[in-house]
Tab-separated table of C-alpha atoms in Angstrom:
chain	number	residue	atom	x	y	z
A	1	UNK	CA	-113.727	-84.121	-35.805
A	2	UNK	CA	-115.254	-83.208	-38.520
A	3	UNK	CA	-119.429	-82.198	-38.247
A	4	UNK	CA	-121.837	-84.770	-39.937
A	5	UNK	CA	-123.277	-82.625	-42.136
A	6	UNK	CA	-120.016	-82.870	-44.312
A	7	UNK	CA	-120.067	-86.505	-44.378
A	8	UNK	CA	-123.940	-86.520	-45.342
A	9	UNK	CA	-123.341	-84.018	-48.108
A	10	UNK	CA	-120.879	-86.952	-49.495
A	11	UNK	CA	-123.290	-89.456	-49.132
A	12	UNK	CA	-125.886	-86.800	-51.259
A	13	UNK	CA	-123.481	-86.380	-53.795
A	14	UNK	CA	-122.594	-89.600	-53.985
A	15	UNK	CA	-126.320	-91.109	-54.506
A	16	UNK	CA	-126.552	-87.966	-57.306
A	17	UNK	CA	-123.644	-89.073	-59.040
A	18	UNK	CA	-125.189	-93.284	-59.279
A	19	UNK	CA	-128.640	-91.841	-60.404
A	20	UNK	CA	-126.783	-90.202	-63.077
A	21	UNK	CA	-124.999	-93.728	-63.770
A	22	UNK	CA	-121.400	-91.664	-63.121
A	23	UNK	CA	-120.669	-94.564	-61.388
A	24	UNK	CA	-116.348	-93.602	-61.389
A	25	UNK	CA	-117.168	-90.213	-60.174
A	26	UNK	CA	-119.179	-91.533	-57.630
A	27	UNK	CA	-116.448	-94.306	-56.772
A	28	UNK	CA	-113.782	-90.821	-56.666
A	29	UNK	CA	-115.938	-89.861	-54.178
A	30	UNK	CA	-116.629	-92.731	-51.985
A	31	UNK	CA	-112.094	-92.992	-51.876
A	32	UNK	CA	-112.445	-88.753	-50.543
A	33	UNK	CA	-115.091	-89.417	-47.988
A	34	UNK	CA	-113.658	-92.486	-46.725
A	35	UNK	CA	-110.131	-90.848	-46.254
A	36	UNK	CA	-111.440	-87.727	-44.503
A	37	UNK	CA	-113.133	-90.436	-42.045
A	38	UNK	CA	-110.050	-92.102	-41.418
A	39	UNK	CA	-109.007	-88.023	-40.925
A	40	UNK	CA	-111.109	-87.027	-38.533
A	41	UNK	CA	-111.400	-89.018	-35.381
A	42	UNK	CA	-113.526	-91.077	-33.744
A	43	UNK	CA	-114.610	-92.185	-36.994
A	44	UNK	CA	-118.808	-92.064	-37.401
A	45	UNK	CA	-119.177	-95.961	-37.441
A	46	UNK	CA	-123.075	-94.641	-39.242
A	47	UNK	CA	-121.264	-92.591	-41.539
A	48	UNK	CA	-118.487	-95.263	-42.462
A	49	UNK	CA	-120.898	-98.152	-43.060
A	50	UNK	CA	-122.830	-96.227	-45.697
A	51	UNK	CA	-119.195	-95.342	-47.481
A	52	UNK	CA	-118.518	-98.883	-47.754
A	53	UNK	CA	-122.129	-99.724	-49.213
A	54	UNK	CA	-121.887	-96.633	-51.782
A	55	UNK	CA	-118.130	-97.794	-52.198
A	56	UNK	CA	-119.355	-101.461	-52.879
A	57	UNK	CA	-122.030	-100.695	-55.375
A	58	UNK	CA	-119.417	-98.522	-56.786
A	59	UNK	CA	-116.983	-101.389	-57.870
A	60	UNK	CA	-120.243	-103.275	-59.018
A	61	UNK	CA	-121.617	-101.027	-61.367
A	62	UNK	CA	-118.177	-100.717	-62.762
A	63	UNK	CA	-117.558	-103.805	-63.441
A	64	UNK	CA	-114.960	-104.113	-60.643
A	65	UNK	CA	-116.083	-107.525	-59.211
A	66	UNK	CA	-113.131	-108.888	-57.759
A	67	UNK	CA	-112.477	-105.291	-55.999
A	68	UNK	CA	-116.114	-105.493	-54.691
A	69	UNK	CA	-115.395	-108.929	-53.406
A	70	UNK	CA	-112.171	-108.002	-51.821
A	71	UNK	CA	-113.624	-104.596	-49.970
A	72	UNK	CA	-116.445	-107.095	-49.132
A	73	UNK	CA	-114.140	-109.300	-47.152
A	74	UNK	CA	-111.869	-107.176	-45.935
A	75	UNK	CA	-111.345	-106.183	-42.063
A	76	UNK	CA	-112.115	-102.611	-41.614
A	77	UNK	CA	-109.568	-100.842	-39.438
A	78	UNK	CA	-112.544	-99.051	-37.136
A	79	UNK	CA	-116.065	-100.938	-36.335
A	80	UNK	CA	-119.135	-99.547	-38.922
A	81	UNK	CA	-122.689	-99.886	-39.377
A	82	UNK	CA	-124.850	-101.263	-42.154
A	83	UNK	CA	-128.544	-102.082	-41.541
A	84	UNK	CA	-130.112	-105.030	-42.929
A	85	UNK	CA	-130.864	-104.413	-46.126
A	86	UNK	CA	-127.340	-102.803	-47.092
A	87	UNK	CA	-126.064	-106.312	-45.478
A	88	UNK	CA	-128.195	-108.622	-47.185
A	89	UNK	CA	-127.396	-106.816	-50.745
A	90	UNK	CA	-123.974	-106.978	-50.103
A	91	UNK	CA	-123.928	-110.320	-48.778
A	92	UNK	CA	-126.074	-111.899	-51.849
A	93	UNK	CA	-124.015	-109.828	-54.428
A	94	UNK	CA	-120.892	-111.227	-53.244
A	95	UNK	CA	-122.205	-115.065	-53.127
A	96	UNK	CA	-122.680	-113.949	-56.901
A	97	UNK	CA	-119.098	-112.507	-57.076
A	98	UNK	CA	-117.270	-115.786	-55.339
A	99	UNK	CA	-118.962	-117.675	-57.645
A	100	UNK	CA	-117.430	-115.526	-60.606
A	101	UNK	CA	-114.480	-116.151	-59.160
A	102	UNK	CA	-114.580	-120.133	-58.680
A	103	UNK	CA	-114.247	-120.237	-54.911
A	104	UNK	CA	-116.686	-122.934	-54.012
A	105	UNK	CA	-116.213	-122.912	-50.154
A	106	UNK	CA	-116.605	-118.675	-50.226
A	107	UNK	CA	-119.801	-119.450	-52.239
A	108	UNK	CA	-121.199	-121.604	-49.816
A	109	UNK	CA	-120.593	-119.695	-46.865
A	110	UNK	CA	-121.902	-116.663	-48.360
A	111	UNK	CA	-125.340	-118.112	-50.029
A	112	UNK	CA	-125.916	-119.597	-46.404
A	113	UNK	CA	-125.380	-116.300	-44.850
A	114	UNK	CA	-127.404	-114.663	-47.345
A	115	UNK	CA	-130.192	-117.232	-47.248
A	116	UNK	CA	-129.840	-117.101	-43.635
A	117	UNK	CA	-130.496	-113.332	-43.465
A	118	UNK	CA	-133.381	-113.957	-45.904
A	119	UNK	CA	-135.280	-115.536	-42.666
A	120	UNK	CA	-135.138	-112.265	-40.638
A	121	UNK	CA	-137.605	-110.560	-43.100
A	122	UNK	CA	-140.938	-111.251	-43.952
A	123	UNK	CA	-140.701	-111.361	-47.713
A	124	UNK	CA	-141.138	-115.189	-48.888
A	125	UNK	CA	-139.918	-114.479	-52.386
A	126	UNK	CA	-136.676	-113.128	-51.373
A	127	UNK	CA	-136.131	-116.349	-48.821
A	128	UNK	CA	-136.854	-118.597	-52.349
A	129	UNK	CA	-134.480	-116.319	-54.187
A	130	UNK	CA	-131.596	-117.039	-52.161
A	131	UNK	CA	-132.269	-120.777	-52.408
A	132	UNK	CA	-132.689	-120.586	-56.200
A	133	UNK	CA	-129.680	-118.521	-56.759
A	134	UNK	CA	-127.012	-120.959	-54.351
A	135	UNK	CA	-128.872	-123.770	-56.545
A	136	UNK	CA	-127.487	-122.127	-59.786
A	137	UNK	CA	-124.556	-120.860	-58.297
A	138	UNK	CA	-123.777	-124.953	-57.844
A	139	UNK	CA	-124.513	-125.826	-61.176
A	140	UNK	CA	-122.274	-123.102	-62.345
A	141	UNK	CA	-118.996	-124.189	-60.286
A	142	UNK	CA	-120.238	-128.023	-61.821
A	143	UNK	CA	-120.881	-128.908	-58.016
A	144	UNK	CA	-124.181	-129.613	-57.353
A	145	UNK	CA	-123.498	-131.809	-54.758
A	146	UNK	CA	-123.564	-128.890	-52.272
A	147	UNK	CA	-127.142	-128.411	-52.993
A	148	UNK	CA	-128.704	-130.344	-50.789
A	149	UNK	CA	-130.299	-128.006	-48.074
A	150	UNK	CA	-131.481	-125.504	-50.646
A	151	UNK	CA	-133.023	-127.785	-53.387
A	152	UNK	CA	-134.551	-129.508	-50.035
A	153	UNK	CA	-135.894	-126.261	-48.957
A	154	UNK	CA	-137.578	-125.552	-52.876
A	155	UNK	CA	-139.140	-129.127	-52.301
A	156	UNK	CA	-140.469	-128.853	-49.460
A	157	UNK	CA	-141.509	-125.134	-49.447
A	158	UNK	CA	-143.303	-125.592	-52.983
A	159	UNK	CA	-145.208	-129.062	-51.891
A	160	UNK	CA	-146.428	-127.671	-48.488
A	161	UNK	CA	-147.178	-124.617	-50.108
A	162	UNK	CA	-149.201	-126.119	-53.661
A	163	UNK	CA	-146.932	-124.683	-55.824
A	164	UNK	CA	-145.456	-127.227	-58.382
A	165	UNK	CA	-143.162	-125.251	-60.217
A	166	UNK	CA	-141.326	-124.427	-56.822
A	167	UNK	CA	-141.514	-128.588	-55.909
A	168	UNK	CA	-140.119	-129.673	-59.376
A	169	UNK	CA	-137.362	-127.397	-59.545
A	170	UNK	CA	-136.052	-128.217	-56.457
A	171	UNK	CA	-136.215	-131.963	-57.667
A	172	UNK	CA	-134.507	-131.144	-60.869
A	173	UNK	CA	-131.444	-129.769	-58.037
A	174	UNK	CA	-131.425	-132.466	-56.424
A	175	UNK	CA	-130.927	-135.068	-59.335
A	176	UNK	CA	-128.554	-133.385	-60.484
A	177	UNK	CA	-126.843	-133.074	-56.563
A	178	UNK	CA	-127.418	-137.137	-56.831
A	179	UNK	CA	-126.082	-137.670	-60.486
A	180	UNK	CA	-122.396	-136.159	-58.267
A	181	UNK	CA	-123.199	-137.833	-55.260
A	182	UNK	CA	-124.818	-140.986	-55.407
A	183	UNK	CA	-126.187	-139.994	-52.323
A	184	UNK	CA	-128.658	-142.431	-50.885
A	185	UNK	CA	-130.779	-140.323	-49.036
A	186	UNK	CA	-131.142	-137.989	-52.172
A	187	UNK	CA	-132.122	-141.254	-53.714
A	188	UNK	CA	-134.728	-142.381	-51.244
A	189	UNK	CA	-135.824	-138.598	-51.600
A	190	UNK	CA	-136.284	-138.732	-55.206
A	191	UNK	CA	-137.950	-142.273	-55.485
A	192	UNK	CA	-140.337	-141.128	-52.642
A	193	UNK	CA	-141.601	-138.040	-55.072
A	194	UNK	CA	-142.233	-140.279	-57.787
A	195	UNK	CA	-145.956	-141.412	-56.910
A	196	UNK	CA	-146.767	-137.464	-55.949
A	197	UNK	CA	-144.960	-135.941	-59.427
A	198	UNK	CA	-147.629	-138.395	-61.345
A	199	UNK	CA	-150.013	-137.302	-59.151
A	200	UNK	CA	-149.532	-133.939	-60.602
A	201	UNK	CA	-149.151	-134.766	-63.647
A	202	UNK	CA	-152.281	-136.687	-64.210
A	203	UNK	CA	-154.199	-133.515	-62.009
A	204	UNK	CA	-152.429	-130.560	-63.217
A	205	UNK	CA	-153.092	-126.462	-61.377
Protein backbone atom coordinates (compact mmCIF):
# COMPACT_ATOMS: atom_id res chain seq x y z
CA UNK A 1 0.00 0.00 0.00
CA UNK A 2 1.16 2.88 -0.94
CA UNK A 3 1.70 5.92 2.06
CA UNK A 4 -0.81 8.91 1.82
CA UNK A 5 1.49 11.37 1.44
CA UNK A 6 1.91 10.22 -2.30
CA UNK A 7 -1.66 10.38 -2.98
CA UNK A 8 -1.91 13.99 -1.29
CA UNK A 9 1.03 15.22 -3.31
CA UNK A 10 -1.40 14.26 -6.43
CA UNK A 11 -4.15 15.94 -5.10
CA UNK A 12 -1.47 19.25 -4.61
CA UNK A 13 -0.43 18.98 -7.97
CA UNK A 14 -3.48 18.48 -9.25
CA UNK A 15 -5.26 21.72 -7.59
CA UNK A 16 -1.76 23.61 -9.00
CA UNK A 17 -2.30 22.48 -12.33
CA UNK A 18 -6.55 23.91 -12.31
CA UNK A 19 -5.30 27.27 -10.75
CA UNK A 20 -3.10 27.49 -13.64
CA UNK A 21 -6.28 26.62 -15.92
CA UNK A 22 -4.00 23.38 -17.30
CA UNK A 23 -7.04 21.77 -16.97
CA UNK A 24 -5.67 18.41 -19.50
CA UNK A 25 -2.60 18.21 -17.45
CA UNK A 26 -4.49 18.18 -14.50
CA UNK A 27 -7.08 15.58 -16.06
CA UNK A 28 -3.40 13.38 -17.02
CA UNK A 29 -3.05 13.45 -13.61
CA UNK A 30 -6.28 12.66 -12.03
CA UNK A 31 -6.10 9.09 -14.83
CA UNK A 32 -2.17 8.43 -12.83
CA UNK A 33 -3.48 8.87 -9.36
CA UNK A 34 -6.55 7.03 -9.85
CA UNK A 35 -4.66 3.97 -11.40
CA UNK A 36 -1.99 3.81 -8.69
CA UNK A 37 -5.19 3.62 -6.25
CA UNK A 38 -6.62 0.87 -8.01
CA UNK A 39 -2.59 -0.33 -7.55
CA UNK A 40 -2.18 -0.24 -4.24
CA UNK A 41 -4.65 -1.97 -2.02
CA UNK A 42 -7.14 -1.32 0.18
CA UNK A 43 -7.83 1.60 -1.81
CA UNK A 44 -8.07 5.11 0.53
CA UNK A 45 -11.93 5.50 0.02
CA UNK A 46 -10.74 9.63 1.33
CA UNK A 47 -8.20 9.64 -1.17
CA UNK A 48 -10.41 8.13 -4.10
CA UNK A 49 -13.40 10.43 -3.57
CA UNK A 50 -11.29 13.55 -4.01
CA UNK A 51 -9.79 11.85 -7.48
CA UNK A 52 -13.16 11.57 -8.75
CA UNK A 53 -14.12 15.31 -7.75
CA UNK A 54 -10.67 16.68 -9.29
CA UNK A 55 -11.37 14.06 -12.17
CA UNK A 56 -14.99 15.51 -12.58
CA UNK A 57 -14.12 19.15 -12.67
CA UNK A 58 -11.51 17.97 -14.98
CA UNK A 59 -13.92 16.83 -17.84
CA UNK A 60 -15.93 20.12 -17.02
CA UNK A 61 -13.49 22.63 -17.53
CA UNK A 62 -12.63 20.84 -20.69
CA UNK A 63 -15.50 20.85 -22.15
CA UNK A 64 -15.98 17.08 -21.71
CA UNK A 65 -19.66 17.11 -20.54
CA UNK A 66 -20.93 13.94 -21.53
CA UNK A 67 -17.60 12.24 -19.95
CA UNK A 68 -18.36 14.23 -16.72
CA UNK A 69 -21.86 12.94 -16.81
CA UNK A 70 -20.88 9.42 -17.46
CA UNK A 71 -17.95 9.30 -14.53
CA UNK A 72 -20.82 11.01 -12.58
CA UNK A 73 -23.06 8.01 -12.92
CA UNK A 74 -20.93 5.44 -13.03
CA UNK A 75 -20.50 2.57 -10.24
CA UNK A 76 -17.13 2.81 -8.77
CA UNK A 77 -15.47 -0.58 -8.39
CA UNK A 78 -14.36 0.23 -4.46
CA UNK A 79 -16.69 2.49 -1.99
CA UNK A 80 -15.23 6.47 -1.78
CA UNK A 81 -15.84 9.52 0.04
CA UNK A 82 -16.99 12.98 -0.97
CA UNK A 83 -18.25 15.47 1.66
CA UNK A 84 -21.09 17.62 1.05
CA UNK A 85 -20.07 20.21 -0.80
CA UNK A 86 -17.99 18.06 -3.44
CA UNK A 87 -21.56 16.12 -3.65
CA UNK A 88 -23.78 18.90 -4.03
CA UNK A 89 -21.38 20.50 -6.91
CA UNK A 90 -21.30 17.45 -8.59
CA UNK A 91 -24.79 16.64 -8.22
CA UNK A 92 -26.08 20.28 -9.49
CA UNK A 93 -23.45 20.27 -12.36
CA UNK A 94 -24.69 17.13 -13.67
CA UNK A 95 -28.61 18.16 -13.46
CA UNK A 96 -26.99 20.89 -15.82
CA UNK A 97 -25.19 18.20 -17.93
CA UNK A 98 -28.50 15.75 -18.35
CA UNK A 99 -30.17 18.56 -19.39
CA UNK A 100 -27.45 19.20 -22.20
CA UNK A 101 -27.99 16.02 -23.06
CA UNK A 102 -31.99 15.87 -23.36
CA UNK A 103 -32.64 13.23 -20.72
CA UNK A 104 -35.67 14.60 -19.00
CA UNK A 105 -36.19 11.80 -16.37
CA UNK A 106 -32.05 12.06 -15.41
CA UNK A 107 -32.82 15.82 -15.08
CA UNK A 108 -35.45 15.42 -12.76
CA UNK A 109 -33.97 13.04 -10.55
CA UNK A 110 -30.89 14.94 -10.32
CA UNK A 111 -32.40 18.69 -9.70
CA UNK A 112 -34.47 16.87 -6.85
CA UNK A 113 -31.41 15.40 -5.41
CA UNK A 114 -29.62 18.51 -5.74
CA UNK A 115 -32.44 20.66 -4.39
CA UNK A 116 -32.83 18.10 -1.85
CA UNK A 117 -29.21 18.42 -0.62
CA UNK A 118 -29.74 22.21 -0.78
CA UNK A 119 -31.97 21.67 2.57
CA UNK A 120 -29.06 20.21 4.62
CA UNK A 121 -27.25 23.64 4.60
CA UNK A 122 -28.13 26.77 5.91
CA UNK A 123 -27.63 28.97 2.89
CA UNK A 124 -31.26 30.13 1.58
CA UNK A 125 -29.91 31.39 -1.71
CA UNK A 126 -28.41 28.21 -2.73
CA UNK A 127 -31.92 26.24 -1.71
CA UNK A 128 -33.66 29.08 -4.35
CA UNK A 129 -30.90 28.35 -6.81
CA UNK A 130 -31.63 24.85 -7.21
CA UNK A 131 -35.34 25.61 -7.65
CA UNK A 132 -34.61 28.33 -10.23
CA UNK A 133 -32.20 26.31 -12.17
CA UNK A 134 -34.70 22.77 -12.45
CA UNK A 135 -37.31 25.66 -13.46
CA UNK A 136 -35.06 26.60 -16.49
CA UNK A 137 -33.75 23.37 -16.96
CA UNK A 138 -37.77 22.56 -17.84
CA UNK A 139 -38.19 25.25 -20.07
CA UNK A 140 -35.11 24.21 -21.87
CA UNK A 141 -36.17 20.39 -22.55
CA UNK A 142 -39.83 22.40 -23.63
CA UNK A 143 -41.35 20.51 -20.50
CA UNK A 144 -42.47 22.66 -18.06
CA UNK A 145 -44.96 20.53 -16.92
CA UNK A 146 -42.47 18.95 -14.46
CA UNK A 147 -42.25 22.17 -12.68
CA UNK A 148 -44.64 22.02 -10.39
CA UNK A 149 -42.91 21.49 -6.90
CA UNK A 150 -40.18 23.98 -7.66
CA UNK A 151 -42.15 26.95 -9.19
CA UNK A 152 -44.51 26.05 -6.01
CA UNK A 153 -41.62 26.34 -3.76
CA UNK A 154 -40.49 30.11 -5.55
CA UNK A 155 -44.25 31.03 -4.79
CA UNK A 156 -44.54 30.26 -1.75
CA UNK A 157 -40.99 30.98 -0.42
CA UNK A 158 -41.08 34.61 -2.06
CA UNK A 159 -44.85 35.47 -0.67
CA UNK A 160 -44.12 34.23 2.93
CA UNK A 161 -40.94 35.77 2.72
CA UNK A 162 -42.08 39.62 1.02
CA UNK A 163 -40.11 39.20 -1.78
CA UNK A 164 -42.07 39.73 -5.11
CA UNK A 165 -39.62 39.07 -7.58
CA UNK A 166 -39.15 35.49 -6.00
CA UNK A 167 -43.40 35.14 -5.94
CA UNK A 168 -43.80 36.28 -9.64
CA UNK A 169 -41.26 34.20 -11.09
CA UNK A 170 -42.41 31.25 -9.71
CA UNK A 171 -45.92 32.22 -11.20
CA UNK A 172 -44.46 32.91 -14.55
CA UNK A 173 -43.24 28.72 -14.07
CA UNK A 174 -46.13 27.74 -13.35
CA UNK A 175 -48.20 29.24 -16.34
CA UNK A 176 -46.13 28.10 -18.39
CA UNK A 177 -46.26 24.29 -16.43
CA UNK A 178 -50.27 24.99 -17.01
CA UNK A 179 -50.10 26.28 -20.71
CA UNK A 180 -48.59 21.99 -21.06
CA UNK A 181 -50.77 20.74 -18.58
CA UNK A 182 -54.01 22.15 -18.25
CA UNK A 183 -53.64 21.24 -14.87
CA UNK A 184 -56.50 22.29 -12.68
CA UNK A 185 -54.93 22.72 -9.57
CA UNK A 186 -52.19 24.94 -11.30
CA UNK A 187 -55.26 26.74 -12.45
CA UNK A 188 -57.00 27.22 -9.15
CA UNK A 189 -53.34 28.21 -8.05
CA UNK A 190 -52.96 30.85 -10.52
CA UNK A 191 -56.57 32.39 -10.33
CA UNK A 192 -56.11 32.42 -6.47
CA UNK A 193 -52.83 34.87 -6.97
CA UNK A 194 -54.68 37.12 -9.04
CA UNK A 195 -56.29 39.47 -6.25
CA UNK A 196 -52.64 39.41 -4.30
CA UNK A 197 -50.43 40.18 -7.79
CA UNK A 198 -52.82 43.51 -8.02
CA UNK A 199 -52.31 43.95 -4.67
CA UNK A 200 -48.74 44.43 -5.46
CA UNK A 201 -49.05 46.07 -8.16
CA UNK A 202 -51.16 48.89 -6.98
CA UNK A 203 -48.57 48.92 -3.54
CA UNK A 204 -45.30 48.25 -5.03
CA UNK A 205 -41.62 47.52 -2.47
Amino acid sequence: MEPNSNFETYLKQIAARLTAKEFANALDLCREMKARLYASAPVNPVMLGWQRYYHFLCLVKLDKDDEALDLFLEKEPQPYILDHTQSSFMTSVSAELACARKDAVLTMKLSRLAWAMSFHTQDLILRIQKAQNACIYFERLEMNRLNFGFARFLTGFGRSNEVPVLYLQGLECLAANYRQSASLTIAAILLNSAPHVAEMLENPP
